[in-house]
């Protein structure tokens, strides 16, 4: 429950803006909140958002995040959720940068109350995610694969995420091969996810999005 409480509080303080993110040889300025997936399955969430100074001091926001992370970690690993950093933007007045680190997609999912998985197709189904979906080729929209073809790709990994207005782009550790229809390729390892019709709709929740990498 503390994870969902964290999302509600943080969403009330922060509103969509921009940040700088990079992964490997792909470094780019991103206009949306993003997640970066590590080869070890760890998750980095980087956000730069509008900050309501009239309601919160930066120190109060940092203390709230650390308190929520400590409460979550007390139930398991001491490093499951950590705050990488928090600071006011030097280039955008009224913006705050927050970077969170999660040891696994399971920790991200439990802490934030948002469905997220990263692993092999077999591990995905073992975790309860159904792969009865059709994915389109990242470089060839005419190429499509289903569950059987996914399982034939022994070294493939799949990202599954329940989209929300807070996450619009993901950076994967490997080249993207196939993805859900509506997802857009923004680089060999970067994908822009489907989002709400209006950016201001912070409560929007979409369908599950699937991205398969080699």
Coordinates of N, CA and C in Angstrom, one line a residue:
X1 N 0.8 -1.2 0.0 CA 0.0 0.0 0.0 C 0.9 1.3 0.0
X2 N 2.0 1.2 0.7 CA 2.9 2.4 0.7 C 3.3 2.9 -0.6
X3 N 3.5 1.9 -1.6 CA 3.9 2.3 -2.9 C 2.8 3.1 -3.6
X4 N 1.6 2.7 -3.5 CA 0.5 3.5 -4.2 C 0.4 4.8 -3.5
X5 N 0.6 4.9 -2.2 CA 0.5 6.2 -1.5 C 1.6 7.1 -2.0
X6 N 2.8 6.5 -2.3 CA 3.9 7.3 -2.8 C 3.6 7.9 -4.1
X7 N 3.0 7.1 -5.0 CA 2.6 7.6 -6.4 C 1.6 8.7 -6.3
X8 N 0.6 8.6 -5.4 CA -0.4 9.7 -5.3 C 0.3 11.0 -4.8
X9 N 1.1 10.9 -3.8 CA 1.8 12.1 -3.2 C 2.7 12.7 -4.2
X10 N 3.5 11.9 -4.9 CA 4.5 12.4 -5.8 C 3.8 13.0 -7.0
X11 N 2.7 12.4 -7.5 CA 2.0 12.9 -8.7 C 1.4 14.2 -8.3
X12 N 0.9 14.4 -7.1 CA 0.3 15.7 -6.7 C 1.4 16.8 -6.7
X13 N 2.6 16.5 -6.4 CA 3.7 17.5 -6.4 C 4.3 17.7 -7.7
X14 N 4.4 16.7 -8.6 CA 5.1 16.8 -9.8 C 4.1 16.8 -11.0
X15 N 4.5 17.5 -12.1 CA 3.7 17.5 -13.3 C 4.6 17.4 -14.5
X16 N 4.2 16.9 -15.6 CA 5.0 16.5 -16.8 C 5.9 17.6 -17.3
X17 N 7.2 17.3 -17.6 CA 8.2 18.2 -18.1 C 9.2 17.5 -19.0
X18 N 10.5 17.7 -18.7 CA 11.6 17.1 -19.5 C 12.8 16.7 -18.7
X19 N 13.6 15.8 -19.2 CA 14.9 15.5 -18.5 C 15.9 14.9 -19.5
X20 N 17.1 14.8 -19.1 CA 18.2 14.3 -19.9 C 18.5 12.9 -19.5
X21 N 18.5 11.9 -20.4 CA 18.8 10.5 -20.0 C 19.7 9.9 -21.0
X22 N 20.4 8.8 -20.6 CA 21.3 8.1 -21.5 C 21.4 6.7 -21.1
X23 N 21.8 5.8 -22.1 CA 22.0 4.4 -21.8 C 23.0 3.9 -22.8
X24 N 24.2 3.5 -22.4 CA 25.2 3.0 -23.3 C 25.6 4.0 -24.3
X25 N 25.4 3.7 -25.6 CA 25.9 4.7 -26.6 C 24.7 5.6 -27.0
X26 N 23.5 5.4 -26.4 CA 22.4 6.2 -26.7 C 22.2 7.3 -25.6
X27 N 22.5 8.5 -25.9 CA 22.2 9.6 -25.0 C 21.5 10.7 -25.7
X28 N 20.3 11.1 -25.2 CA 19.5 12.0 -25.9 C 18.6 12.8 -24.9
X29 N 18.2 14.0 -25.3 CA 17.3 14.8 -24.6 C 15.9 14.3 -24.8
X30 N 15.2 13.9 -23.7 CA 13.8 13.3 -23.8 C 12.8 14.3 -23.3
X31 N 11.7 14.5 -23.9 CA 10.7 15.4 -23.5 C 9.7 14.8 -22.6
X32 N 9.9 13.6 -22.2 CA 8.9 12.9 -21.3 C 9.5 12.1 -20.2
X33 N 8.8 11.8 -19.2 CA 9.3 10.9 -18.1 C 9.6 9.6 -18.7
X34 N 10.7 9.0 -18.2 CA 11.2 7.8 -18.8 C 11.8 6.8 -17.8
X35 N 11.9 5.5 -18.2 CA 12.5 4.5 -17.5 C 13.7 3.9 -18.2
X36 N 14.7 3.6 -17.5 CA 15.9 2.9 -18.2 C 16.0 1.5 -17.5
X37 N 16.1 0.5 -18.4 CA 16.2 -0.9 -17.9 C 17.7 -1.3 -18.0
X38 N 18.2 -1.8 -16.9 CA 19.6 -2.3 -16.9 C 19.7 -3.7 -17.3
X39 N 20.9 -4.2 -17.8 CA 21.0 -5.6 -18.2 C 20.8 -6.5 -17.1
X40 N 20.9 -6.1 -15.8 CA 20.7 -6.9 -14.7 C 19.2 -6.9 -14.2
X41 N 18.4 -6.2 -15.0 CA 17.0 -6.1 -14.7 C 16.6 -5.0 -13.7
X42 N 17.6 -4.2 -13.3 CA 17.3 -3.0 -12.5 C 16.6 -1.9 -13.3
X43 N 15.9 -1.1 -12.5 CA 15.1 0.0 -13.2 C 15.6 1.3 -12.7
X44 N 15.9 2.3 -13.6 CA 16.1 3.7 -13.2 C 15.0 4.5 -13.7
X45 N 14.4 5.3 -12.8 CA 13.3 6.2 -13.2 C 13.8 7.6 -13.0
X46 N 13.9 8.4 -14.1 CA 14.4 9.7 -14.1 C 13.2 10.7 -14.4
X47 N 13.0 11.7 -13.6 CA 11.9 12.6 -13.8 C 12.4 14.0 -13.6
X48 N 11.9 14.9 -14.5 CA 12.1 16.4 -14.2 C 10.7 17.0 -14.4
X49 N 10.1 17.5 -13.3 CA 8.7 17.9 -13.4 C 8.5 19.3 -12.7
X50 N 7.4 19.9 -12.9 CA 7.0 21.1 -12.3 C 7.0 20.9 -10.8
X51 N 7.4 21.8 -10.0 CA 7.5 21.7 -8.5 C 6.7 22.7 -7.9
X52 N 5.7 22.3 -7.0 CA 4.8 23.2 -6.3 C 5.5 23.8 -5.1
X53 N 6.3 24.8 -5.3 CA 7.1 25.4 -4.2 C 6.2 25.9 -3.1
X54 N 5.0 26.4 -3.4 CA 4.1 27.0 -2.4 C 3.6 26.0 -1.5
X55 N 3.6 24.7 -1.8 CA 3.1 23.6 -1.0 C 4.1 22.8 -0.3
X56 N 5.3 22.6 -1.0 CA 6.3 21.7 -0.5 C 7.7 22.4 -0.6
X57 N 8.5 22.2 0.4 CA 9.9 22.5 0.3 C 10.6 21.3 -0.4
X58 N 11.7 21.6 -1.1 CA 12.5 20.5 -1.7 C 12.9 19.4 -0.7
X59 N 13.3 19.9 0.5 CA 13.7 19.0 1.6 C 12.6 18.1 2.0
X60 N 11.4 18.7 2.0 CA 10.2 17.9 2.5 C 9.9 16.8 1.5
X61 N 10.1 17.1 0.2 CA 9.8 16.1 -0.8 C 10.9 15.0 -0.7
X62 N 12.1 15.4 -0.5 CA 13.2 14.4 -0.4 C 13.0 13.5 0.8
X63 N 12.6 14.1 1.9 CA 12.3 13.3 3.2 C 11.2 12.4 3.0
X64 N 10.1 12.8 2.2 CA 9.0 11.9 2.0 C 9.4 10.7 1.2
X65 N 10.2 11.0 0.1 CA 10.6 9.9 -0.8 C 11.5 8.9 0.0
X66 N 12.4 9.4 0.8 CA 13.3 8.5 1.6 C 12.5 7.7 2.6
X67 N 11.5 8.3 3.2 CA 10.7 7.6 4.2 C 9.9 6.5 3.6
X68 N 9.3 6.7 2.4 CA 8.6 5.7 1.7 C 9.5 4.6 1.2
X69 N 10.7 4.9 0.8 CA 11.7 3.9 0.3 C 12.2 3.0 1.5
X70 N 12.4 3.7 2.6 CA 12.9 3.0 3.8 C 11.8 2.0 4.3
X71 N 10.5 2.5 4.3 CA 9.4 1.7 4.7 C 9.3 0.4 3.9
X72 N 9.5 0.6 2.6 CA 9.4 -0.5 1.6 C 10.5 -1.5 1.9
X73 N 11.7 -0.9 2.0 CA 12.9 -1.8 2.1 C 13.0 -2.6 3.4
X74 N 12.3 -2.1 4.4 CA 12.2 -2.7 5.7 C 11.6 -4.1 5.6
X75 N 10.8 -4.3 4.6 CA 10.1 -5.6 4.4 C 10.9 -6.6 3.5
X76 N 12.1 -6.2 3.1 CA 12.9 -7.1 2.3 C 14.3 -6.6 2.2
X77 N 14.8 -6.4 0.9 CA 16.2 -6.0 0.7 C 16.4 -4.5 1.1
X78 N 17.5 -4.2 1.8 CA 17.7 -2.8 2.1 C 18.0 -1.9 1.0
X79 N 18.3 -2.5 -0.2 CA 18.6 -1.7 -1.4 C 17.6 -1.9 -2.5
X80 N 16.4 -2.4 -2.2 CA 15.4 -2.6 -3.2 C 15.0 -1.3 -3.9
X81 N 14.8 -0.3 -3.1 CA 14.4 1.0 -3.7 C 15.3 2.1 -3.1
X82 N 15.9 2.9 -3.9 CA 16.8 4.0 -3.4 C 16.6 5.2 -4.2
X83 N 16.8 6.3 -3.5 CA 16.7 7.7 -4.2 C 18.1 8.0 -4.7
X84 N 18.3 8.1 -6.0 CA 19.6 8.4 -6.6 C 20.0 9.8 -6.4
X85 N 19.0 10.7 -6.5 CA 19.3 12.1 -6.4 C 18.0 13.0 -6.6
X86 N 18.0 14.2 -6.0 CA 16.9 15.1 -6.2 C 17.5 16.5 -6.2
X87 N 17.1 17.4 -7.1 CA 17.7 18.7 -7.2 C 16.8 19.6 -8.0
X88 N 16.9 20.9 -7.8 CA 16.1 21.8 -8.6 C 16.9 21.9 -9.9
X89 N 16.2 22.1 -11.0 CA 16.8 22.2 -12.3 C 17.6 23.5 -12.4
X90 N 18.8 23.4 -13.1 CA 19.6 24.6 -13.2 C 19.2 25.4 -14.5
X91 N 18.4 24.8 -15.4 CA 18.1 25.4 -16.6 C 16.6 25.7 -16.8
X92 N 15.7 25.0 -16.0 CA 14.3 25.2 -16.1 C 13.8 25.7 -14.7
X93 N 13.3 27.0 -14.6 CA 12.9 27.5 -13.4 C 11.6 26.8 -12.9
X94 N 11.6 26.4 -11.6 CA 10.4 25.8 -11.0 C 10.4 24.3 -11.3
X95 N 11.5 23.7 -11.9 CA 11.5 22.3 -12.1 C 12.4 21.5 -11.2
X96 N 12.0 20.3 -10.8 CA 12.8 19.5 -9.9 C 13.1 18.2 -10.6
X97 N 14.4 17.7 -10.4 CA 14.8 16.4 -11.0 C 14.8 15.4 -9.9
X98 N 14.2 14.3 -10.1 CA 14.1 13.1 -9.2 C 14.6 11.9 -9.9
X99 N 15.5 11.1 -9.4 CA 16.0 9.9 -9.9 C 15.8 8.8 -8.9
X100 N 15.1 7.7 -9.2 CA 14.8 6.6 -8.4 C 15.5 5.4 -9.0
X101 N 16.0 4.5 -8.1 CA 16.6 3.2 -8.5 C 15.9 2.1 -7.9
X102 N 15.5 1.1 -8.7 CA 14.8 -0.1 -8.2 C 15.7 -1.3 -8.6
X103 N 15.8 -2.2 -7.6 CA 16.7 -3.4 -7.9 C 16.1 -4.3 -8.9
X104 N 14.8 -4.3 -9.1 CA 14.2 -5.2 -10.1 C 12.8 -4.6 -10.5
X105 N 12.3 -5.2 -11.6 CA 11.0 -4.7 -12.1 C 9.9 -5.1 -11.0
X106 N 10.1 -6.2 -10.3 CA 9.1 -6.5 -9.3 C 9.1 -5.4 -8.2
X107 N 10.3 -4.9 -7.8 CA 10.3 -3.8 -6.8 C 9.6 -2.6 -7.3
X108 N 9.9 -2.3 -8.6 CA 9.2 -1.1 -9.2 C 7.7 -1.3 -9.1
X109 N 7.3 -2.5 -9.5 CA 5.8 -2.7 -9.6 C 5.2 -2.7 -8.2
X110 N 5.8 -3.3 -7.2 CA 5.3 -3.3 -5.9 C 5.3 -1.9 -5.2
X111 N 6.3 -1.2 -5.5 CA 6.5 0.1 -4.8 C 5.5 1.2 -5.4
X112 N 5.3 1.1 -6.7 CA 4.5 2.1 -7.4 C 3.1 1.7 -7.7
X113 N 2.8 0.3 -7.6 CA 1.5 -0.1 -7.9 C 1.2 -0.1 -9.4
X114 N 2.2 -0.2 -10.2 CA 2.1 -0.2 -11.7 C 2.7 -1.5 -12.2
X115 N 2.0 -2.2 -13.1 CA 2.5 -3.4 -13.6 C 3.7 -3.2 -14.5
X116 N 4.8 -4.0 -14.2 CA 6.0 -3.9 -14.9 C 6.8 -5.2 -14.8
X117 N 7.3 -5.7 -15.9 CA 8.1 -6.9 -15.9 C 9.2 -6.8 -16.9
X118 N 10.4 -7.3 -16.6 CA 11.5 -7.5 -17.6 C 12.2 -8.8 -17.3
X119 N 12.2 -9.6 -18.4 CA 12.9 -10.9 -18.3 C 12.6 -11.7 -19.5
X120 N 12.8 -13.0 -19.5 CA 12.6 -13.8 -20.7 C 11.1 -14.1 -20.9
X121 N 10.6 -14.4 -22.1 CA 9.2 -14.8 -22.2 C 8.7 -15.9 -21.3
X122 N 9.5 -16.9 -21.0 CA 9.2 -18.0 -20.1 C 9.0 -17.4 -18.7
X123 N 9.9 -16.5 -18.3 CA 9.8 -15.9 -17.0 C 8.6 -15.0 -16.8
X124 N 8.2 -14.4 -17.9 CA 7.0 -13.5 -18.0 C 5.8 -14.4 -17.7
X125 N 5.6 -15.5 -18.4 CA 4.5 -16.3 -18.1 C 4.5 -16.9 -16.8
X126 N 5.6 -17.3 -16.3 CA 5.7 -17.8 -14.9 C 5.3 -16.8 -13.9
X127 N 5.5 -15.5 -14.2 CA 5.1 -14.4 -13.3 C 3.7 -14.1 -13.4
X128 N 2.9 -14.7 -14.4 CA 1.5 -14.5 -14.5 C 1.1 -13.6 -15.7
X129 N 2.1 -13.2 -16.5 CA 1.7 -12.4 -17.7 C 1.5 -13.3 -18.9
X130 N 0.3 -13.1 -19.5 CA 0.0 -13.9 -20.7 C 0.6 -13.3 -22.0
X131 N 1.2 -14.1 -22.8 CA 1.8 -13.6 -24.0 C 1.0 -14.0 -25.3
X132 N -0.3 -14.1 -25.1 CA -1.1 -14.4 -26.3 C -1.4 -13.0 -27.0
X133 N -0.3 -12.4 -27.5 CA -0.4 -11.2 -28.2 C 0.4 -11.2 -29.5
X134 N 0.1 -10.3 -30.4 CA 0.8 -10.2 -31.6 C 1.7 -8.9 -31.6
X135 N 3.0 -9.0 -31.8 CA 3.9 -7.9 -31.9 C 4.3 -7.6 -33.3
X136 N 4.6 -6.3 -33.6 CA 5.0 -5.9 -34.9 C 6.5 -5.7 -34.9
X137 N 7.1 -5.8 -36.0 CA 8.6 -5.6 -36.2 C 8.9 -4.2 -35.9
X138 N 10.0 -3.9 -35.2 CA 10.4 -2.5 -34.9 C 10.9 -1.8 -36.2
X139 N 11.6 -2.6 -37.1 CA 12.1 -2.0 -38.3 C 11.2 -2.4 -39.5
X140 N 10.3 -3.3 -39.4 CA 9.4 -3.7 -40.5 C 8.0 -4.0 -39.9
X141 N 7.1 -3.0 -40.1 CA 5.8 -3.2 -39.5 C 5.0 -4.4 -40.1
X142 N 5.5 -4.8 -41.3 CA 4.8 -6.0 -41.9 C 5.2 -7.3 -41.3
X143 N 6.2 -7.3 -40.4 CA 6.7 -8.5 -39.8 C 6.0 -8.6 -38.4
X144 N 5.4 -9.8 -38.2 CA 4.6 -9.9 -36.9 C 4.9 -11.3 -36.3
X145 N 5.0 -11.3 -35.0 CA 5.2 -12.6 -34.3 C 4.2 -12.8 -33.1
X146 N 4.0 -14.0 -32.7 CA 3.1 -14.3 -31.6 C 3.8 -15.1 -30.5
X147 N 3.1 -15.7 -29.6 CA 3.6 -16.3 -28.5 C 4.7 -17.4 -28.9
X148 N 4.3 -18.3 -29.8 CA 5.2 -19.4 -30.2 C 6.5 -18.9 -30.7
X149 N 6.5 -17.8 -31.5 CA 7.8 -17.3 -32.1 C 8.6 -16.7 -30.9
X150 N 8.0 -16.0 -30.0 CA 8.7 -15.4 -28.9 C 9.4 -16.5 -28.1
X151 N 8.8 -17.6 -27.8 CA 9.4 -18.7 -27.1 C 10.5 -19.4 -27.8
X152 N 10.5 -19.3 -29.2 CA 11.6 -19.8 -30.0 C 12.8 -19.0 -29.9
X153 N 12.7 -17.7 -29.5 CA 13.8 -16.8 -29.4 C 14.4 -17.0 -28.0
X154 N 15.3 -17.9 -27.8 CA 15.8 -18.3 -26.5 C 16.5 -17.2 -25.7
X155 N 17.2 -16.3 -26.4 CA 18.0 -15.3 -25.8 C 17.2 -13.9 -25.7
X156 N 16.0 -13.9 -26.1 CA 15.2 -12.7 -26.1 C 14.7 -12.3 -24.7
X157 N 14.5 -11.0 -24.5 CA 13.9 -10.5 -23.2 C 12.7 -9.7 -23.6
X158 N 11.8 -9.6 -22.7 CA 10.6 -8.8 -23.0 C 10.3 -7.9 -21.9
X159 N 9.9 -6.7 -22.2 CA 9.5 -5.7 -21.2 C 8.0 -5.6 -21.4
X160 N 7.3 -5.7 -20.2 CA 5.8 -5.6 -20.2 C 5.5 -4.5 -19.2
X161 N 4.7 -3.5 -19.6 CA 4.4 -2.4 -18.7 C 3.0 -1.9 -18.9
X162 N 2.3 -1.7 -17.8 CA 1.0 -1.0 -17.8 C 1.2 0.4 -18.0
X163 N 0.9 1.0 -19.1 CA 1.2 2.4 -19.4 C 0.4 3.3 -18.5
X164 N 1.0 4.4 -18.1 CA 0.3 5.5 -17.4 C 0.9 6.8 -17.9
X165 N 0.2 7.9 -17.4 CA 0.6 9.2 -17.9 C 2.0 9.6 -17.3
X166 N 2.5 8.9 -16.3 CA 3.8 9.2 -15.7 C 5.0 8.7 -16.5
X167 N 4.8 7.7 -17.3 CA 5.9 7.0 -18.0 C 5.6 7.0 -19.5
X168 N 6.4 7.7 -20.3 CA 6.1 7.8 -21.8 C 7.2 7.2 -22.6
X169 N 8.3 6.9 -22.1 CA 9.4 6.4 -22.9 C 10.3 5.4 -22.1
X170 N 10.8 4.4 -22.7 CA 11.6 3.4 -22.0 C 12.9 3.2 -22.9
X171 N 14.0 3.0 -22.2 CA 15.3 2.7 -22.8 C 15.7 1.3 -22.4
X172 N 15.9 0.4 -23.3 CA 16.2 -1.0 -23.0 C 17.7 -1.2 -23.2
X173 N 18.2 -2.3 -22.6 CA 19.6 -2.6 -22.7 C 20.1 -3.3 -24.0
X174 N 19.1 -3.8 -24.7 CA 19.4 -4.4 -26.0 C 18.5 -3.9 -27.1
X175 N 18.9 -4.2 -28.3 CA 18.1 -3.7 -29.5 C 16.7 -4.2 -29.5
X176 N 15.8 -3.3 -29.8 CA 14.4 -3.6 -29.8 C 14.1 -4.3 -31.2
X177 N 13.4 -5.5 -31.1 CA 13.1 -6.2 -32.3 C 11.6 -6.1 -32.6
X178 N 10.7 -6.3 -31.6 CA 9.3 -6.3 -31.8 C 8.6 -5.5 -30.7
X179 N 7.4 -5.0 -31.0 CA 6.7 -4.2 -29.9 C 5.3 -4.2 -30.2
X180 N 4.5 -3.8 -29.2 CA 3.1 -3.6 -29.4 C 2.7 -2.6 -30.4
X181 N 1.6 -2.8 -31.1 CA 1.1 -1.8 -32.0 C 0.8 -0.5 -31.3
X182 N 1.2 0.7 -31.8 CA 1.0 1.9 -31.2 C 2.3 2.4 -30.5
X183 N 3.2 1.5 -30.3 CA 4.5 1.9 -29.7 C 5.4 2.4 -30.8
X184 N 6.2 3.4 -30.6 CA 7.0 4.0 -31.6 C 8.5 3.9 -31.3
X185 N 9.3 3.5 -32.3 CA 10.7 3.4 -32.1 C 11.4 4.8 -32.1
X186 N 12.2 5.1 -31.0 CA 12.8 6.4 -30.9 C 14.3 6.2 -30.9
X187 N 14.8 5.0 -31.3 CA 16.2 4.7 -31.3 C 16.3 3.2 -31.2
X188 N 17.5 2.6 -31.5 CA 17.6 1.2 -31.5 C 17.2 0.5 -30.2
X189 N 17.4 1.2 -29.1 CA 17.0 0.7 -27.8 C 16.0 1.5 -27.0
X190 N 15.4 2.5 -27.7 CA 14.5 3.4 -27.1 C 13.1 3.4 -27.8
X191 N 12.0 3.3 -27.0 CA 10.7 3.3 -27.5 C 9.8 4.3 -26.8
X192 N 9.0 5.0 -27.5 CA 8.0 5.9 -27.0 C 6.7 5.1 -26.9
X193 N 6.1 5.1 -25.7 CA 4.9 4.3 -25.4 C 3.6 5.1 -25.7
X194 N 2.5 4.4 -26.0 CA 1.2 5.1 -26.2 C 0.9 5.9 -24.9
X195 N 0.2 7.0 -25.1 CA -0.1 7.8 -24.0 C -1.6 8.4 -24.1
X196 N -2.0 9.2 -23.1 CA -3.3 9.8 -23.1 C -3.4 10.8 -24.2
X197 N -4.7 11.2 -24.6 CA -4.9 12.2 -25.6 C -4.5 13.6 -25.1
X198 N -4.6 13.8 -23.8 CA -4.2 15.1 -23.2 C -3.1 14.8 -22.2
X199 N -2.0 15.6 -22.3 CA -0.9 15.5 -21.4 C -1.3 15.7 -20.0
X200 N -2.3 16.5 -19.8 CA -2.7 16.9 -18.4 C -3.4 15.8 -17.7
X201 N -3.8 14.7 -18.4 CA -4.5 13.6 -17.8 C -3.6 12.7 -17.1
X202 N -3.2 13.0 -15.8 CA -2.2 12.3 -15.0 C -2.8 11.0 -14.5
X203 N -4.1 10.8 -14.6 CA -4.7 9.6 -14.0 C -5.0 8.5 -15.1
X204 N -4.6 8.8 -16.4 CA -4.8 7.9 -17.5 C -4.0 6.6 -17.3
X205 N -4.7 5.5 -17.5 CA -4.0 4.2 -17.5 C -4.4 3.4 -18.8
X206 N -3.4 3.0 -19.5 CA -3.7 2.3 -20.8 C -3.6 0.8 -20.7
X207 N -3.4 0.1 -21.8 CA -3.3 -1.3 -21.8 C -1.8 -1.7 -21.6
X208 N -1.6 -3.0 -21.5 CA -0.2 -3.5 -21.3 C 0.5 -3.3 -22.7
X209 N 1.7 -2.8 -22.6 CA 2.6 -2.7 -23.7 C 3.7 -3.7 -23.6
X210 N 4.0 -4.3 -24.8 CA 5.0 -5.4 -24.8 C 6.2 -5.0 -25.8
X211 N 7.4 -5.1 -25.3 CA 8.6 -4.8 -26.2 C 9.6 -5.9 -26.0
X212 N 9.9 -6.5 -27.2 CA 10.8 -7.7 -27.2 C 12.2 -7.3 -27.7
X213 N 13.2 -7.6 -27.0 CA 14.6 -7.3 -27.4 C 15.4 -8.6 -27.7
X214 N 16.5 -8.5 -28.4 CA 17.3 -9.6 -28.7 C 18.1 -10.1 -27.6

